[in-house]
XYZ file of C-alpha atoms in Angstrom:
420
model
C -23.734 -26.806 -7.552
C -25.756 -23.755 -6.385
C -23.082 -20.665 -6.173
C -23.438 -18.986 -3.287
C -22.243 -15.536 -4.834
C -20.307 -14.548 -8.221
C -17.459 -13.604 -5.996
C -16.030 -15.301 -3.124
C -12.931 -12.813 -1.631
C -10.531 -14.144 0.545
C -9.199 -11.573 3.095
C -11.238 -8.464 4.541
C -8.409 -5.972 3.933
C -9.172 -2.288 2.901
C -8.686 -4.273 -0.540
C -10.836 -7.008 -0.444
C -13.533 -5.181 1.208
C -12.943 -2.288 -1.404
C -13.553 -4.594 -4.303
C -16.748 -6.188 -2.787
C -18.172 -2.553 -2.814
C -17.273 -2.031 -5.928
C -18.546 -5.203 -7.130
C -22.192 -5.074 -5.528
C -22.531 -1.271 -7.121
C -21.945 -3.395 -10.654
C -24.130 -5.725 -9.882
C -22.460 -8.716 -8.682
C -23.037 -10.518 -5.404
C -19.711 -10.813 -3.397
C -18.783 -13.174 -0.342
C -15.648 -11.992 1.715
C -14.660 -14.847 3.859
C -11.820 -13.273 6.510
C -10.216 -14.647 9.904
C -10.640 -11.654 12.115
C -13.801 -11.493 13.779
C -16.308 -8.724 12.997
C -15.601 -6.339 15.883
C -12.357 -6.056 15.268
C -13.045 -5.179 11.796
C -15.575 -2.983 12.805
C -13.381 -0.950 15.134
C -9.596 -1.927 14.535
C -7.041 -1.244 16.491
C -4.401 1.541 15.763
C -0.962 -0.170 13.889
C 0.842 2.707 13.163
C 0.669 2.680 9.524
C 0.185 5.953 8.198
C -1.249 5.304 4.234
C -0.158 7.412 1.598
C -2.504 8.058 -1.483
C -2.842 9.327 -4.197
C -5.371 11.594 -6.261
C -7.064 8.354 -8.398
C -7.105 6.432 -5.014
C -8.929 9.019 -3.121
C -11.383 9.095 -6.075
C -12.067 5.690 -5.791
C -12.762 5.777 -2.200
C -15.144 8.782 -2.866
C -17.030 6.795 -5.454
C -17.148 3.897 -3.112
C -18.570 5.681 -0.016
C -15.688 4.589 2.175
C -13.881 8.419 1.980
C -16.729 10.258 3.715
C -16.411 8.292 7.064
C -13.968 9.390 7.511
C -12.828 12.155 9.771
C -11.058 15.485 8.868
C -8.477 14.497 11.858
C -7.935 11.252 10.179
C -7.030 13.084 6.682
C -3.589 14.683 6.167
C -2.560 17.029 3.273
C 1.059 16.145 1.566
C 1.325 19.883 -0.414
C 5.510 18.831 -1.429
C 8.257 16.796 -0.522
C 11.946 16.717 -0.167
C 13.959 14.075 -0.819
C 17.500 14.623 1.004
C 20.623 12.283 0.758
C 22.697 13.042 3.897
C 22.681 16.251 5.674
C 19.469 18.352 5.487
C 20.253 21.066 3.119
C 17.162 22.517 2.030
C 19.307 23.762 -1.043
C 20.392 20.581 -2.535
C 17.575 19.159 -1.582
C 15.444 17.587 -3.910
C 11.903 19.415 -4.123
C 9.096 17.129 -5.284
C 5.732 19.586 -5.619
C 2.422 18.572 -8.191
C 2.952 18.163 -11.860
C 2.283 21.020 -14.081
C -1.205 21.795 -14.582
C -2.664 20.921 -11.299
C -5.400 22.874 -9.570
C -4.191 25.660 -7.219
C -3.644 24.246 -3.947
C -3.659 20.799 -4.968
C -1.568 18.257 -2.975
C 1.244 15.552 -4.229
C -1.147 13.178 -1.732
C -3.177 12.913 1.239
C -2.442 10.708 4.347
C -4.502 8.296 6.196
C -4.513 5.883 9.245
C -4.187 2.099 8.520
C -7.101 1.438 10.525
C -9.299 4.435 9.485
C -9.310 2.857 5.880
C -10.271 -0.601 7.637
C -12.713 0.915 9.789
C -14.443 3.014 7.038
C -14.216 0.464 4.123
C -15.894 -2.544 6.584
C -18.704 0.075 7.386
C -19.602 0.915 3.831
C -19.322 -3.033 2.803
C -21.585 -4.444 5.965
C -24.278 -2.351 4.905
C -23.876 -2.865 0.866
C -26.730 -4.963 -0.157
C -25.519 -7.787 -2.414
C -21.697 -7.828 0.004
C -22.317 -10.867 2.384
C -19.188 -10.609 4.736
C -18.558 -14.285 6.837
C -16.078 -12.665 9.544
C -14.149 -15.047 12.176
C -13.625 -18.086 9.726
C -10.760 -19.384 9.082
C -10.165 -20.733 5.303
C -9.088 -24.385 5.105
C -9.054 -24.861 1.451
C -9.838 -23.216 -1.876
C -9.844 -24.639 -5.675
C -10.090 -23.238 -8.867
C -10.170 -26.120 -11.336
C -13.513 -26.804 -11.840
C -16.807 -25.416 -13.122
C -16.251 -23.474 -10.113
C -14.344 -22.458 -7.467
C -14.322 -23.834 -4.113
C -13.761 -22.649 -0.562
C -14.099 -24.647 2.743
C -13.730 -22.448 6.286
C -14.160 -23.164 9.928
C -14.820 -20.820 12.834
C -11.259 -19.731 13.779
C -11.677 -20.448 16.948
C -12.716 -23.875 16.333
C -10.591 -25.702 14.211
C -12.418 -29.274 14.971
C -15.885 -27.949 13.389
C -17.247 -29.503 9.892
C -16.123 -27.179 7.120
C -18.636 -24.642 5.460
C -18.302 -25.562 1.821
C -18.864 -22.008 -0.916
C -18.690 -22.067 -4.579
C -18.501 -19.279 -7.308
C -17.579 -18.708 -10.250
C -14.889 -16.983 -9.471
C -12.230 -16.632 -5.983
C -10.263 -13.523 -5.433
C -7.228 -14.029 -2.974
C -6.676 -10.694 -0.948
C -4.939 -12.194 2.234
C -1.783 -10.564 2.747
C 1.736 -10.777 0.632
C 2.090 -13.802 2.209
C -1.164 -15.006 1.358
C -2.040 -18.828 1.821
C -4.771 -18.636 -1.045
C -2.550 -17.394 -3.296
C -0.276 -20.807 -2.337
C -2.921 -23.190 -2.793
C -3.919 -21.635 -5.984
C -0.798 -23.207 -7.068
C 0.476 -19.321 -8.171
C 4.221 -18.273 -7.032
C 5.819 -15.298 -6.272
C 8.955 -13.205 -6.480
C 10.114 -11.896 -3.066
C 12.679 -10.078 -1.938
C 13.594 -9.666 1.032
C 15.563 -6.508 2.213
C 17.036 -7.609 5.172
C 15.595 -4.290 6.865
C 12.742 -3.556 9.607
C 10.851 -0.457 9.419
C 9.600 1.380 12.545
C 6.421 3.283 12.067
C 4.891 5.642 14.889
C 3.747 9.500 15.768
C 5.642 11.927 16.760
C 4.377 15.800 18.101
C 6.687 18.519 17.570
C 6.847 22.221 17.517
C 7.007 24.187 14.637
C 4.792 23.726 12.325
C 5.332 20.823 9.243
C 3.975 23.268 6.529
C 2.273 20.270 4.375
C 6.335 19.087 4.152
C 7.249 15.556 3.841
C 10.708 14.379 4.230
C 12.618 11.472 3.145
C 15.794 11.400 4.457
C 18.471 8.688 3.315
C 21.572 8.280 5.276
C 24.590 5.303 5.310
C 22.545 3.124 8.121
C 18.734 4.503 8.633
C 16.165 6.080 6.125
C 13.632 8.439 7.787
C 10.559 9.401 6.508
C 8.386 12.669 8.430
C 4.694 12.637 6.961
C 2.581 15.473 7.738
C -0.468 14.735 9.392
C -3.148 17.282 10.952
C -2.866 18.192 14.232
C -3.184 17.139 17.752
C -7.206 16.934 18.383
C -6.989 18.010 21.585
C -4.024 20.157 21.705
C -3.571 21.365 18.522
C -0.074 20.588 18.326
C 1.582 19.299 15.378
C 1.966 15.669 13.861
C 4.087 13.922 12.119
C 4.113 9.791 11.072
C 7.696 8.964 11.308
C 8.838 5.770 9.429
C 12.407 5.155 10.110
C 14.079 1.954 8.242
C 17.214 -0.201 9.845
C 19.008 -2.900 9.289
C 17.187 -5.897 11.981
C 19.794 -5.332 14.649
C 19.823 -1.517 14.630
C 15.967 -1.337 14.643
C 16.042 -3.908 17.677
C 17.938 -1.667 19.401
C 15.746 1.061 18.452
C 12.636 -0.581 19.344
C 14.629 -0.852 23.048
C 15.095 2.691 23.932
C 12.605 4.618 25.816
C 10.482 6.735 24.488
C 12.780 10.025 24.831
C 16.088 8.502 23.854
C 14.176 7.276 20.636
C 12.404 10.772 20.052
C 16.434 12.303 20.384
C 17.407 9.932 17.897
C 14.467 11.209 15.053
C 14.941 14.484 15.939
C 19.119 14.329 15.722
C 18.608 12.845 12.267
C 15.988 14.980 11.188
C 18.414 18.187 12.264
C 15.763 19.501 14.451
C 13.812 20.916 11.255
C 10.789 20.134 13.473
C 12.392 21.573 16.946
C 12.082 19.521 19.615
C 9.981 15.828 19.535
C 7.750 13.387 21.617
C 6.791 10.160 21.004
C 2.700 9.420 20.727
C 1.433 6.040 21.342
C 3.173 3.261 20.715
C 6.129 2.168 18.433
C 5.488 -0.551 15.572
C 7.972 -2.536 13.749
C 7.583 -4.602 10.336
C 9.666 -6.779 8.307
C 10.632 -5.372 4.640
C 9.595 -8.157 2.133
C 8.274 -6.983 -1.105
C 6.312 -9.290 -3.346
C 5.095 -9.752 -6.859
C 3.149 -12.943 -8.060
C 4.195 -14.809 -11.305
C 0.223 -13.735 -12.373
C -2.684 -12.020 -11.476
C -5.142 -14.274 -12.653
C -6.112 -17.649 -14.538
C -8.610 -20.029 -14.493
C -11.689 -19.054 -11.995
C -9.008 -16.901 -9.831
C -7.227 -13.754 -9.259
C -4.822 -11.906 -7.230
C -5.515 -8.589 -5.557
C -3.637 -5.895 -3.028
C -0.913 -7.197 -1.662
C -1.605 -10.766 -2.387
C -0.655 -9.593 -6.008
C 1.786 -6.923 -5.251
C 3.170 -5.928 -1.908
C 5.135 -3.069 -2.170
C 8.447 -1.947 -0.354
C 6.843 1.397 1.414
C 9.198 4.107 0.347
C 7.525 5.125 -2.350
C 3.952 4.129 -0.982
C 2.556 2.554 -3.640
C 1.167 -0.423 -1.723
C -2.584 0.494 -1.123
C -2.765 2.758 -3.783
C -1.974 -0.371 -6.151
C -4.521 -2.314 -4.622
C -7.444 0.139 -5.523
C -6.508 0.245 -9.046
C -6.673 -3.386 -9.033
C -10.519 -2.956 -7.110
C -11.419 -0.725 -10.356
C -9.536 -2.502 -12.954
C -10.994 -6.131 -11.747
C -14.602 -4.784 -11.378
C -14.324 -3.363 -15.096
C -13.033 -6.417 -16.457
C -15.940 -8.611 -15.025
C -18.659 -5.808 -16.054
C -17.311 -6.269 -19.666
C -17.273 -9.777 -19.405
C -20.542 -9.724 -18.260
C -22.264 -7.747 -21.042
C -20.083 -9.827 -23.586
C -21.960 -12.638 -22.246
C -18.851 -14.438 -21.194
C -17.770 -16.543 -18.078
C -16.859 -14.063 -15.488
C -14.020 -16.470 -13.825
C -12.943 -17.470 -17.406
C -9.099 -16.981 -17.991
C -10.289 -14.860 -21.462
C -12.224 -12.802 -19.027
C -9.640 -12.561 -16.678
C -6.811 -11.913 -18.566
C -7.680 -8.166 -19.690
C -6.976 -7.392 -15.536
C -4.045 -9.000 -15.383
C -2.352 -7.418 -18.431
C -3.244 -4.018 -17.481
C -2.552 -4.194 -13.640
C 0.639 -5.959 -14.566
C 1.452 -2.870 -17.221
C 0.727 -0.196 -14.313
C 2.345 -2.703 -11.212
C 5.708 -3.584 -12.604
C 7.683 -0.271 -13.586
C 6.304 1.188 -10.103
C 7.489 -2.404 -8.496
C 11.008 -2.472 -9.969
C 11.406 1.386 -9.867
C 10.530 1.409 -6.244
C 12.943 -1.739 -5.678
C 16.166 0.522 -7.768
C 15.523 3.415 -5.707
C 15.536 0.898 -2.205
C 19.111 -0.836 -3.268
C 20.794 2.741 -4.451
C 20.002 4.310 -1.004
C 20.563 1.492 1.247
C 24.347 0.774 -0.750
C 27.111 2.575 1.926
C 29.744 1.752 -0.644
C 31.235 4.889 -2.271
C 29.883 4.609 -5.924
C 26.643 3.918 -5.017
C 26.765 7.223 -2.861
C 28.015 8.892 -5.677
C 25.304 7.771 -8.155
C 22.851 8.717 -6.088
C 24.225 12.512 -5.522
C 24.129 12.583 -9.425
C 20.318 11.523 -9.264
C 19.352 13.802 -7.097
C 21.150 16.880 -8.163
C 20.692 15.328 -11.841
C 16.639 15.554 -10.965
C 16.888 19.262 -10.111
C 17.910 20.295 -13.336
C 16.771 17.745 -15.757
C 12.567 17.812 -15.756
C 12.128 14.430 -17.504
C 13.920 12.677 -14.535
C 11.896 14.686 -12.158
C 8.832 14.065 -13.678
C 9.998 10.860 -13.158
C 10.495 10.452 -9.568
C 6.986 12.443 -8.868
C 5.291 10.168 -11.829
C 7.145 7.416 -8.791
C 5.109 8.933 -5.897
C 2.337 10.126 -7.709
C 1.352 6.656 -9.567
C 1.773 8.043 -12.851
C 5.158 6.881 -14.202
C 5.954 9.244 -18.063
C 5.144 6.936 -21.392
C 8.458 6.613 -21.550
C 8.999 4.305 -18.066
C 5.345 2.773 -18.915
C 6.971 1.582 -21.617
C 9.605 -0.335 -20.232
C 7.175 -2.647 -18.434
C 7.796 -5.873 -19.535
C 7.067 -8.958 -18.183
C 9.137 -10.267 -15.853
């Protein structure tokens, strides 16, 4: 059988499209085979999801070409943030700025729309020579048992047509934490689900977010207030709130009006912000985090949040997935120049160890901090006053929490990463 590419990529996610870039400027010829037809990807549709990343992540989209398209209004600054736990009390507050020895003026993060990172990554990837992207098909089937992989699609609209048959050597699922590929691959996964919805939209306010972003943990809802540049045309300010409820409290959330909703931000936010208006629409997804049982094997591997999907409070989700992109590219360039079998486990298995190394303390230390703030019961509250204030006055703990955010855990948490 006559490949049709080295790579066949399942899922046109900033991910998936990411790693075909990165792929072609290596060398290899990359097929990404996704549902969604090509205008949407070409122009998608706001969701409300606000991305969060970090200094290596915006590096890699630099490298990649996908950073420059996109605008300044679509790029927010994160200079520090505060973590409270109950009232806003700017002095026990926990204050989160960069790690010693950053540049002056650097930023914990920077803050981008959902769909800008779809929009720009599909736009540097349709006109990548060696990236072949087969939009509006619908995957039927995929195999990774033989000399090489298989894949059969159909146009999505048409589920009756004969299937379009590709082969590589190698298939990288990219479709979603729930991701069918991943299934028929035969690879499991550990989810957990948190019983919670979160509720992403934009807010304008009044005075001015100074490069702030809050995370605010109370007994029912956690908010979160990003910063994001202003108002194009008005030049008021922006936030991205992301408020987290149990399912029946966010219902009823999603069922107020626009004002009574803004009132209940702003009342739980203390009116640090003065007063708030809802912008565009409201957005609400289920909280399911997810970590597969491997990255890779034979002729296959897992990528974004196929691999790992993240619970969002500490944002890790995206940021995750481009490591993968540059750790899975390097892996198959050094497999090349060894002269081995790019979709050979052997090959394969130097991604998997190392994404697993940097994935899992992030994953379970993301999932600790999730069950101490969500427990109303009394110790729980009271553990999680002692980290906190605990974090304020010890620096290895806080280096800890902003190695959390950051995507940088100390040696000493990269050393607890053990297999699961």
């Amino acid at each position: 059988m006559t490949p049709h590419s080295d790579v066949l990529i399942v899922g046109a996610g900033p991910a998936g499209l990411s790693l075909a870039i990165a792929l072609a400027q290596a060398g290899f010829a990359a097929t990404v085979v996704e549902q969604q037809p090509a205008d949407v990807l070409a122009d998608p549709p706001p969701d409300g999801r606000e991305i969060a990343l970090i200094h290596p992540s915006r590096a890699t989209l630099q490298r990649l070409g996908s950073w420059a398209l996109l605008a300044d209004t679509e790029i927010g600054t994160i200079g520090q943030a505060q973590v409270h736990d109950g009232p806003l009390d700017r002095h026990s507050a926990l204050q989160l700025s960069p790690p010693r020895g950053a540049a002056a003026g650097d930023a914990l993060g920077f803050i981008v729309p959902n769909h800008a990172l779809r929009r720009s990554a599909y736009a540097v990837a349709a006109r990548t020579p060696g990236v072949r992207i087969l939009a509006g098909m619908q995957v039927t089937r995929v195999a990774a048992n033989g000399a090489q992989t298989e894949l059969d699609c159909v146009p999505a609209l048409d589920g009756t047509s004969t299937p379009q048959r590709l082969h590589a050597p190698l298939l990288v699922a990219a479709d979603s934490r729930f991701s069918p590929a991943r299934r028929q691959l035969g690879i499991g996964a550990q989810m957990t689900d948190f019983g919670r919805t979160v509720i992403v939209c934009r807010m304008r306010h009044t005075l001015p977010h100074g490069g702030v972003a809050h995370e605010c943990f109370g007994y029912e809802r956690t908010l979160a207030v990003l910063p994001l540049p202003g108002d194009a045309e008005g030049g008021h300010p922006l936030c991205s709130v992301v408020v987290t409820a149990g399912a029946g409290d966010a219902a009823t959330l999603m069922a107020l009006g626009a004002e009574a909703f803004a009132a209940q931000v702003q009342a739980q936010l203390q009116h640090r912000l003065g007063p708030m208006a809802l912008v565009g629409d409201r957005f609400a997804y289920p909280l399911v985090a997810v970590y597969a049982q491997r990255f890779a094997g034979h002729r296959c591997a897992l990528l974004g949040d196929a691999a790992v999907g993240m619970h969002p409070v500490t944002a890790h989700g995206y940021n995750l997935g481009l490591a993968g992109v540059e750790r899975l590219t390097a892996a198959l360039a050094s497999a090349r120049q060894r002269g081995q079998d790019i979709g050979s486990a052997d090959a394969l298995a130097p991604y998997a160890r190392e994404h697993h190394r940097h994935a899992w303390p992030l994953y379970q230390g993301t999932n600790a901090i999730v069950r101490l703030y969500t427990d109303a019961r009394p110790l729980p509250r009271v553990l999680r006053q002692l980290v906190l204030q605990g974090a304020r006055r010890l620096p290895p703990l806080q280096s800890a929490i902003v190695g959390q955010l950051t995507g940088e855990p100390p040696p000493w948490m990269r050393a607890l990463a053990l297999r699961p």
